[in-house]
Coordinates of C-alpha atoms and ligand atoms in Angstrom, one line a residue:
M1 CA 124.8 132.2 -43.9
D2 CA 125.7 135.2 -46.0
K3 CA 129.5 137.5 -44.9
L4 CA 131.0 140.9 -46.3
A5 CA 134.4 140.8 -46.6
I6 CA 135.6 144.9 -45.8
I7 CA 138.7 146.4 -47.0
G8 CA 138.8 149.8 -45.3
G9 CA 140.9 152.5 -44.9
R10 CA 139.5 154.6 -48.4
P11 CA 137.6 157.8 -48.3
L12 CA 134.6 158.1 -49.5
F13 CA 132.9 160.0 -51.6
G14 CA 129.7 160.1 -54.0
E15 CA 126.2 159.7 -53.6
V16 CA 123.5 157.3 -51.7
T17 CA 120.2 157.0 -52.2
I18 CA 118.3 157.2 -48.7
S19 CA 115.2 154.6 -49.1
G20 CA 112.1 154.4 -47.7
A21 CA 111.7 154.0 -43.7
K22 CA 111.5 150.3 -42.8
N23 CA 109.6 151.5 -39.5
S24 CA 108.2 153.7 -41.1
A25 CA 107.2 151.2 -44.1
L26 CA 105.8 147.8 -41.3
K27 CA 103.4 150.0 -40.3
L28 CA 102.2 151.7 -43.3
M29 CA 101.1 148.4 -44.1
A30 CA 100.3 147.0 -41.0
A31 CA 97.4 149.6 -42.0
S32 CA 95.9 148.7 -45.4
L33 CA 93.9 146.1 -43.3
L34 CA 92.3 148.3 -41.9
T35 CA 90.4 149.4 -44.8
A36 CA 88.2 147.5 -48.0
E37 CA 90.0 149.5 -50.1
P38 CA 93.7 149.3 -51.9
L39 CA 96.2 150.8 -50.1
R40 CA 99.4 151.9 -52.5
L41 CA 102.8 152.9 -50.6
S42 CA 105.6 154.1 -52.8
N43 CA 109.4 153.8 -51.8
V44 CA 108.7 150.7 -49.8
P45 CA 112.5 149.5 -49.2
A46 CA 113.5 146.2 -50.5
L47 CA 113.6 144.7 -47.0
A48 CA 113.8 141.1 -45.2
D49 CA 111.7 142.8 -42.9
V50 CA 109.5 144.3 -45.5
N51 CA 108.7 140.6 -47.1
M52 CA 108.3 139.4 -43.7
L53 CA 105.2 141.4 -43.0
L54 CA 104.0 140.8 -46.5
R55 CA 105.0 136.9 -46.4
L56 CA 102.1 137.6 -42.3
L57 CA 99.7 140.1 -44.3
A58 CA 99.5 137.6 -47.5
E59 CA 98.5 134.8 -44.5
L60 CA 95.9 137.2 -43.0
G61 CA 94.3 137.5 -46.6
V62 CA 96.1 140.6 -48.0
A63 CA 97.2 140.6 -51.6
A64 CA 99.6 142.8 -52.7
E65 CA 101.5 143.9 -56.0
R66 CA 104.5 144.6 -56.3
D67 CA 106.0 146.9 -58.6
G68 CA 109.2 148.6 -58.5
D69 CA 109.4 150.2 -55.0
G70 CA 105.3 150.4 -54.8
V71 CA 103.8 147.8 -53.5
E72 CA 99.5 147.8 -53.4
L73 CA 98.1 146.1 -50.7
S74 CA 93.6 145.1 -50.6
A75 CA 92.3 143.1 -47.6
A76 CA 89.4 143.4 -49.5
T77 CA 88.3 140.1 -47.7
I78 CA 90.1 139.0 -44.2
S79 CA 90.8 135.4 -44.5
S80 CA 92.2 134.6 -41.1
T81 CA 92.3 137.6 -38.0
V82 CA 95.4 134.8 -36.7
A83 CA 98.9 136.0 -36.5
P84 CA 100.5 132.5 -36.2
Y85 CA 104.2 132.7 -34.0
D86 CA 106.6 131.5 -36.6
L87 CA 105.9 134.5 -38.7
V88 CA 105.5 136.8 -35.2
R89 CA 108.5 135.4 -33.9
K90 CA 111.0 136.8 -36.2
M91 CA 109.8 140.3 -36.7
R92 CA 108.9 142.2 -33.2
A93 CA 106.7 145.0 -35.9
S94 CA 104.1 141.9 -36.7
F95 CA 102.6 142.2 -33.5
N96 CA 100.8 145.5 -34.8
V97 CA 98.5 144.1 -36.6
L98 CA 96.5 143.2 -34.1
G99 CA 94.9 145.7 -33.5
P100 CA 94.1 146.9 -36.7
L101 CA 92.3 142.9 -36.8
L102 CA 90.4 144.0 -34.0
A103 CA 89.0 147.2 -34.4
R104 CA 87.6 145.6 -38.4
E105 CA 87.2 142.5 -37.4
G106 CA 86.3 142.1 -33.5
E107 CA 88.9 139.3 -33.0
A108 CA 92.1 138.5 -33.0
K109 CA 94.8 136.3 -32.5
V110 CA 98.6 136.9 -32.3
S111 CA 101.6 135.5 -31.1
L112 CA 103.4 137.1 -28.6
P113 CA 106.9 139.0 -30.7
G114 CA 109.1 137.6 -27.5
G115 CA 112.0 138.8 -26.5
C116 CA 115.2 140.1 -28.6
A117 CA 119.2 140.5 -28.6
I118 CA 118.6 144.1 -27.5
G119 CA 115.7 143.0 -24.2
A120 CA 113.4 141.8 -22.7
R121 CA 110.8 144.0 -25.1
P122 CA 107.3 143.6 -23.7
V123 CA 104.3 144.7 -25.3
D124 CA 101.9 145.1 -22.3
L125 CA 101.5 148.8 -23.0
H126 CA 100.5 147.5 -26.1
L127 CA 97.9 145.4 -25.0
K128 CA 96.4 148.8 -22.0
A129 CA 96.0 151.1 -24.7
L130 CA 93.8 148.1 -26.5
A131 CA 92.6 146.9 -23.1
A132 CA 91.7 150.8 -22.5
M133 CA 89.3 150.0 -25.4
G134 CA 87.0 147.6 -24.8
A135 CA 89.3 144.5 -25.7
E136 CA 88.8 142.0 -23.9
I137 CA 92.6 140.5 -23.2
D138 CA 94.1 137.2 -22.8
L139 CA 97.0 135.6 -22.8
D140 CA 97.1 131.4 -24.0
E141 CA 100.4 129.6 -25.4
G142 CA 102.4 132.4 -25.9
Y143 CA 99.8 133.9 -28.0
V144 CA 97.3 137.6 -27.4
N145 CA 93.2 136.5 -27.5
A146 CA 91.9 139.6 -27.9
R147 CA 87.4 140.0 -28.5
A148 CA 85.9 143.3 -29.3
P149 CA 82.6 141.4 -30.7
H150 CA 81.3 145.6 -30.6
G151 CA 83.8 147.5 -31.9
L152 CA 86.6 149.0 -30.1
V153 CA 85.2 152.3 -28.3
G154 CA 87.8 155.5 -27.9
A155 CA 89.9 156.2 -24.8
R156 CA 91.8 158.3 -23.1
I157 CA 95.5 156.4 -22.1
D158 CA 98.5 157.9 -20.3
F159 CA 101.5 156.1 -21.2
P160 CA 103.3 155.5 -18.2
F161 CA 106.6 156.3 -20.6
V162 CA 107.5 156.8 -24.2
S163 CA 107.0 153.5 -26.8
V164 CA 106.7 154.4 -30.9
G165 CA 105.0 151.4 -31.5
A166 CA 102.2 151.4 -28.1
T167 CA 101.8 154.5 -29.9
E168 CA 100.9 153.6 -33.2
H169 CA 99.3 150.8 -32.0
A170 CA 96.6 152.7 -30.4
M171 CA 96.4 154.8 -33.1
L172 CA 95.8 152.4 -35.3
A173 CA 93.1 150.9 -33.4
A174 CA 91.5 153.9 -32.4
T175 CA 91.2 155.0 -36.3
L176 CA 88.1 152.8 -36.3
A177 CA 86.3 152.9 -32.5
K178 CA 83.5 154.7 -31.4
G179 CA 84.6 157.8 -29.9
V180 CA 87.5 160.1 -29.5
T181 CA 90.7 158.4 -28.4
E182 CA 93.1 160.8 -26.5
L183 CA 96.8 159.4 -26.7
H184 CA 99.0 161.3 -24.0
N185 CA 103.2 161.0 -23.2
A186 CA 102.7 159.5 -27.2
A187 CA 106.1 159.2 -28.6
R188 CA 106.9 161.8 -31.8
E189 CA 108.5 159.8 -33.5
P190 CA 108.7 161.5 -37.2
E191 CA 107.3 157.4 -38.4
I192 CA 104.0 158.8 -36.5
A193 CA 103.6 162.1 -38.4
D194 CA 104.3 159.6 -41.2
L195 CA 101.3 156.5 -40.3
A196 CA 98.8 159.5 -39.3
E197 CA 99.3 161.6 -42.5
C198 CA 98.7 158.2 -45.1
L199 CA 95.7 157.2 -42.5
I200 CA 94.4 160.8 -42.9
K201 CA 94.5 160.0 -46.6
M202 CA 92.6 156.8 -45.5
G203 CA 90.1 159.0 -44.5
A204 CA 91.0 158.7 -40.5
R205 CA 90.5 161.7 -38.0
I206 CA 94.0 162.3 -36.2
D207 CA 95.2 165.0 -35.0
G208 CA 98.5 166.2 -33.1
A209 CA 100.9 163.4 -34.3
G210 CA 104.7 163.8 -33.8
A211 CA 103.6 165.5 -30.6
S212 CA 102.9 164.0 -27.8
E213 CA 98.9 164.3 -27.6
I214 CA 97.2 162.6 -30.0
R215 CA 93.5 162.9 -30.6
I216 CA 92.0 160.4 -32.9
E217 CA 88.5 161.0 -33.5
G218 CA 86.9 157.4 -34.6
V219 CA 85.7 156.8 -38.4
A220 CA 83.1 154.3 -39.4
S221 CA 85.6 152.9 -42.1
L222 CA 88.3 153.8 -44.0
S223 CA 89.4 153.8 -47.9
G224 CA 92.1 153.5 -50.0
A225 CA 95.1 155.7 -50.6
A226 CA 98.4 156.1 -51.9
H227 CA 101.2 157.4 -49.0
E228 CA 105.0 157.6 -50.2
V229 CA 106.6 156.7 -48.0
M230 CA 109.0 158.9 -45.7
P231 CA 112.9 158.4 -45.9
D232 CA 114.6 156.5 -43.2
R233 CA 116.3 158.6 -40.8
I234 CA 117.8 155.6 -38.8
E235 CA 120.1 154.7 -42.7
T236 CA 120.1 158.1 -43.1
G237 CA 122.5 158.9 -40.0
A238 CA 124.6 155.7 -40.7
Y239 CA 125.7 156.8 -44.1
A240 CA 126.4 160.4 -42.3
M241 CA 129.1 158.8 -40.2
A242 CA 131.0 156.9 -42.8
P243 CA 133.2 159.9 -43.9
G244 CA 133.4 160.7 -39.9
V245 CA 135.1 156.9 -40.0
A246 CA 136.6 157.1 -43.6
G247 CA 137.2 160.4 -44.5
G248 CA 135.7 162.1 -47.3
E249 CA 132.3 163.8 -49.0
L250 CA 128.7 162.1 -49.3
L251 CA 125.1 163.6 -50.8
L252 CA 122.9 162.0 -49.2
R253 CA 120.0 162.3 -51.7
R254 CA 115.9 162.2 -50.4
A255 CA 117.8 162.5 -47.0
R256 CA 115.9 165.2 -45.0
L257 CA 117.7 166.4 -41.8
D258 CA 115.1 167.9 -39.3
L259 CA 114.5 163.5 -39.3
L260 CA 117.6 163.6 -36.9
G261 CA 117.2 165.3 -34.6
A262 CA 119.3 166.0 -31.7
A263 CA 122.0 163.8 -33.4
V264 CA 122.7 166.3 -36.0
G265 CA 124.6 168.4 -33.2
A266 CA 125.9 165.2 -31.9
L267 CA 127.7 164.9 -35.8
Q268 CA 128.2 168.5 -36.5
E269 CA 129.9 168.2 -32.8
S270 CA 132.0 165.6 -34.1
G271 CA 133.6 167.4 -36.5
L272 CA 131.8 166.6 -39.9
D273 CA 129.9 168.9 -42.3
I274 CA 126.3 168.5 -42.8
E275 CA 124.8 171.6 -45.1
E276 CA 120.9 170.7 -46.5
T277 CA 121.4 171.3 -50.6
P278 CA 118.3 171.1 -52.7
A279 CA 119.3 167.6 -54.4
G280 CA 120.0 166.3 -50.2
L281 CA 122.2 166.2 -47.4
K282 CA 126.5 166.3 -47.9
V283 CA 128.7 165.0 -45.5
A284 CA 132.3 165.7 -44.8
R285 CA 134.4 165.0 -42.3
R286 CA 135.9 168.8 -41.2
G287 CA 139.8 167.7 -40.2
E288 CA 142.0 164.6 -40.0
R289 CA 140.3 163.0 -37.4
C290 CA 136.7 163.1 -35.3
R291 CA 136.3 164.3 -32.5
A292 CA 134.7 162.5 -29.0
V293 CA 131.7 163.7 -28.0
D294 CA 129.0 162.5 -25.1
I295 CA 125.6 160.8 -26.0
V296 CA 122.6 160.0 -24.3
T297 CA 120.2 157.9 -26.2
Q298 CA 116.3 159.3 -25.5
P299 CA 112.5 159.1 -27.8
F300 CA 112.9 161.8 -30.5
P301 CA 113.9 164.9 -30.9
G302 CA 116.6 162.8 -29.3
F303 CA 119.5 161.1 -29.5
P304 CA 118.4 157.9 -31.6
T305 CA 119.4 154.3 -30.1
D306 CA 119.2 153.1 -33.6
L307 CA 121.9 154.9 -34.8
Q308 CA 124.1 153.9 -30.9
A309 CA 125.9 151.4 -32.4
Q310 CA 126.9 153.4 -34.5
F311 CA 128.0 156.6 -33.1
M312 CA 130.5 154.5 -31.0
A313 CA 131.5 153.3 -34.0
L314 CA 132.9 156.5 -35.1
M315 CA 134.4 158.0 -31.5
A316 CA 136.2 154.4 -31.5
T317 CA 138.6 156.5 -33.4
A318 CA 137.6 160.3 -32.6
Q319 CA 139.7 162.2 -30.5
G320 CA 139.2 162.4 -27.0
V321 CA 136.9 159.9 -24.9
S322 CA 133.5 159.9 -25.2
S323 CA 130.7 159.0 -23.4
I324 CA 127.7 156.7 -24.1
R325 CA 124.3 156.2 -22.9
E326 CA 121.6 153.7 -23.4
T327 CA 118.8 154.9 -21.8
I328 CA 116.3 153.1 -23.6
F329 CA 117.1 149.7 -24.1
E330 CA 118.5 147.7 -21.6
N331 CA 121.2 145.0 -23.1
R332 CA 122.1 147.2 -26.4
F333 CA 126.3 147.7 -26.3
M334 CA 126.7 143.9 -27.9
H335 CA 128.1 145.4 -30.6
A336 CA 130.9 147.3 -27.8
P337 CA 132.8 143.8 -27.5
E338 CA 133.4 143.7 -31.1
L339 CA 134.1 147.0 -31.4
A340 CA 137.2 146.2 -28.8
R341 CA 138.4 143.2 -31.2
M342 CA 139.3 145.8 -34.0
G343 CA 141.1 147.3 -31.4
A344 CA 138.8 150.2 -29.7
K345 CA 138.8 150.8 -26.2
I346 CA 135.3 150.6 -24.7
S347 CA 134.6 149.6 -21.0
V348 CA 131.3 149.5 -20.3
N349 CA 129.4 149.9 -17.3
G350 CA 125.6 149.1 -16.9
Q351 CA 123.7 151.8 -19.6
L352 CA 127.1 153.6 -19.9
A353 CA 130.2 152.9 -22.1
S354 CA 133.2 155.3 -22.2
V355 CA 134.8 155.7 -25.0
V356 CA 138.3 156.2 -26.0
G357 CA 139.5 156.7 -29.5
V358 CA 142.5 155.2 -30.5
D359 CA 144.1 156.4 -33.9
R360 CA 142.9 153.2 -36.0
L361 CA 141.5 150.3 -36.0
K362 CA 142.4 146.7 -37.9
G363 CA 140.2 144.9 -39.3
A364 CA 139.3 141.6 -38.3
P365 CA 136.6 138.9 -38.4
V366 CA 133.1 140.3 -36.1
M367 CA 129.5 140.1 -35.5
A368 CA 127.0 141.4 -34.2
T369 CA 123.2 140.1 -32.5
D370 CA 120.7 142.9 -34.3
L371 CA 120.4 145.2 -36.6
R372 CA 122.0 148.5 -35.5
A373 CA 124.9 146.9 -34.8
S374 CA 125.9 144.7 -37.2
M375 CA 125.7 149.0 -39.0
G376 CA 128.0 149.5 -36.6
L377 CA 130.3 147.0 -37.1
V378 CA 130.2 148.2 -41.1
L379 CA 131.1 151.3 -40.6
A380 CA 134.2 150.5 -37.6
A381 CA 135.7 148.1 -40.9
L382 CA 135.5 151.5 -43.3
G383 CA 138.2 153.0 -41.1
A384 CA 140.1 150.2 -39.6
E385 CA 143.3 149.0 -41.6
G386 CA 142.7 145.7 -43.4
Q387 CA 140.1 143.2 -44.0
T388 CA 136.9 143.2 -41.5
I389 CA 134.5 140.1 -42.2
V390 CA 131.4 141.2 -40.8
N391 CA 129.2 138.2 -40.1
R392 CA 125.8 137.1 -40.0
V393 CA 125.2 139.8 -42.8
Y394 CA 121.5 138.6 -42.4
H395 CA 120.7 141.1 -39.6
L396 CA 122.1 144.0 -42.2
D397 CA 119.6 142.7 -44.5
R398 CA 117.2 143.6 -42.0
G399 CA 117.3 146.6 -42.5
F400 CA 119.9 147.8 -44.7
E401 CA 118.9 148.2 -48.5
R402 CA 121.1 147.4 -51.0
L403 CA 124.4 147.9 -48.5
E404 CA 127.1 147.2 -50.5
Q405 CA 126.2 148.7 -54.3
K406 CA 125.2 151.4 -51.9
L407 CA 128.6 152.1 -50.4
A408 CA 130.9 150.4 -53.0
R409 CA 129.3 153.1 -55.5
C410 CA 131.6 155.4 -52.9
G411 CA 134.9 153.8 -53.3
A412 CA 134.4 151.3 -50.6
L413 CA 136.1 147.7 -51.2
I414 CA 133.8 145.7 -50.1
E415 CA 132.0 142.2 -51.5
R416 CA 129.3 140.2 -50.0
V417 CA 130.3 136.5 -49.7
R418 CA 127.9 134.0 -50.5
G419 CA 127.0 131.2 -47.5
E420 CA 126.0 127.9 -48.5
Ligands
UD1_501 C1 111.0 151.2 -32.4 C2 111.5 150.8 -33.3 C3 113.0 150.3 -33.4 C4 113.6 151.9 -32.6 C5 112.2 151.6 -31.2 C6 113.3 152.7 -30.4 C7 109.9 149.2 -35.5 C8 110.0 148.7 -35.9 N1 111.3 149.9 -34.5 O1 110.9 149.9 -31.8 O2 113.8 150.6 -34.0 O3 114.6 151.8 -31.9 O4 111.2 152.1 -31.7 O5 112.6 154.4 -31.5 O6 109.7 150.7 -35.5 N2 108.7 149.0 -23.8 C9 107.9 148.0 -22.8 N3 106.8 147.9 -23.0 C10 105.9 147.9 -24.2 C11 106.6 148.8 -25.2 C12 108.1 149.4 -24.7 O7 107.9 148.1 -22.2 O8 104.7 147.4 -24.0 C13 109.8 149.3 -24.0 C14 110.9 148.5 -25.1 O9 111.5 147.8 -24.4 C15 111.8 149.6 -24.9 C16 111.0 150.9 -24.5 O10 110.0 150.8 -24.1 O11 112.7 149.2 -23.4 C17 110.7 151.4 -25.7 O12 110.5 150.7 -27.1 P1 109.6 151.3 -27.9 O13 109.9 152.2 -27.9 O14 108.3 150.7 -27.9 O15 109.9 150.4 -29.3 P2 109.5 149.7 -30.5 O16 108.5 150.5 -30.9 O17 109.6 148.0 -29.6

């Protein structure tokens, strides 16, 4: 297994080009199942998760042609409506092929994604939404068997709480349902608006994506389209914090401030200057050290849970005591004990972490159990004294494109150590 070796303590200067958003790309790729015509996506990040979904789509009969950061997906015919366990269990977003398959083919059998390290993450809201649209669903041996022999029908769906995946899933399926679907208490994450924009180019009728009420009028069929994946807001936030831990100044090309929601205020309050320029976002640390800021993770536009681990790394060496409350996932502080191995003073009590900033962290061997947590450890390492070895780099490869190249170009001492 590959590792990253990082020697910290060097300020970072230079440019980082922000990649296309992983979480958007994966849902856009699933949308290719809704049409017999080609869907051309550009700015698709080169990530393990994207490759994994391409494998699943190939299994379903989707032809893919890649050209640089573009991919053309063509689902002229669907050859299988079964998404097997092996291709779904490693990545939850794979589950989103269920709705499109069902909407187009009238049936689908998709493995349940199972739990994951950050929490149980059930899919009940996804299934309830599809059932409301007339799908007959039963669960058998770890698979969801869904049927809608006469097609899906529009419905009013009230989500009891905000779910990004369920909102996207319902929206994808509703594009081909008969009649109108209304989503209430929908998630407002920018990836949802990005997906809707692409679906509208394909001929879907969608109003309100990006707001909490979305109206979808089903159409008989969708066409091909070309769409550029939006920039990754989580990658943007993570790199914006890098000068916070290590000092220096970065220009984040293609980054957009409007995608960061409450993270902007938190970063500015902690002592980062963030300036929007025509070339991208310029980020620099104002003083010698950042200051403690309290955050609570919330659905967009609140502070994103996907930046919580990175923010904890930033707070680990900030001046003062910060409190970090996680409200989205029940087990998302696994990076805390790893940061503690580097000298961070963090106490966790249920969903609340309290971080007492220390002057300096010290390099250590660490490992993380999820993607964003790994990025938190990388950030901590960039500011730490001495060498940190980050184990299980495969987590990072799932979601951060060319991480070590991007950081090395800005002066970080970071190297991938190939494992056997
Ligand atoms: C997406 C993102 C993920 C991000 C999360 C929250 C992708 C590929 N992943 O995940 O990076 O951290 O949004 O911003 O886009 N829940 C249920 N039942 C359901 C669905 C969700 O109980 O049917 C719960 C989850 O366990 C979680 C909460 O709802 O506690 C929010 O999850 P959700 O917004 O659905 O996250 P994902 O779409 O899985």
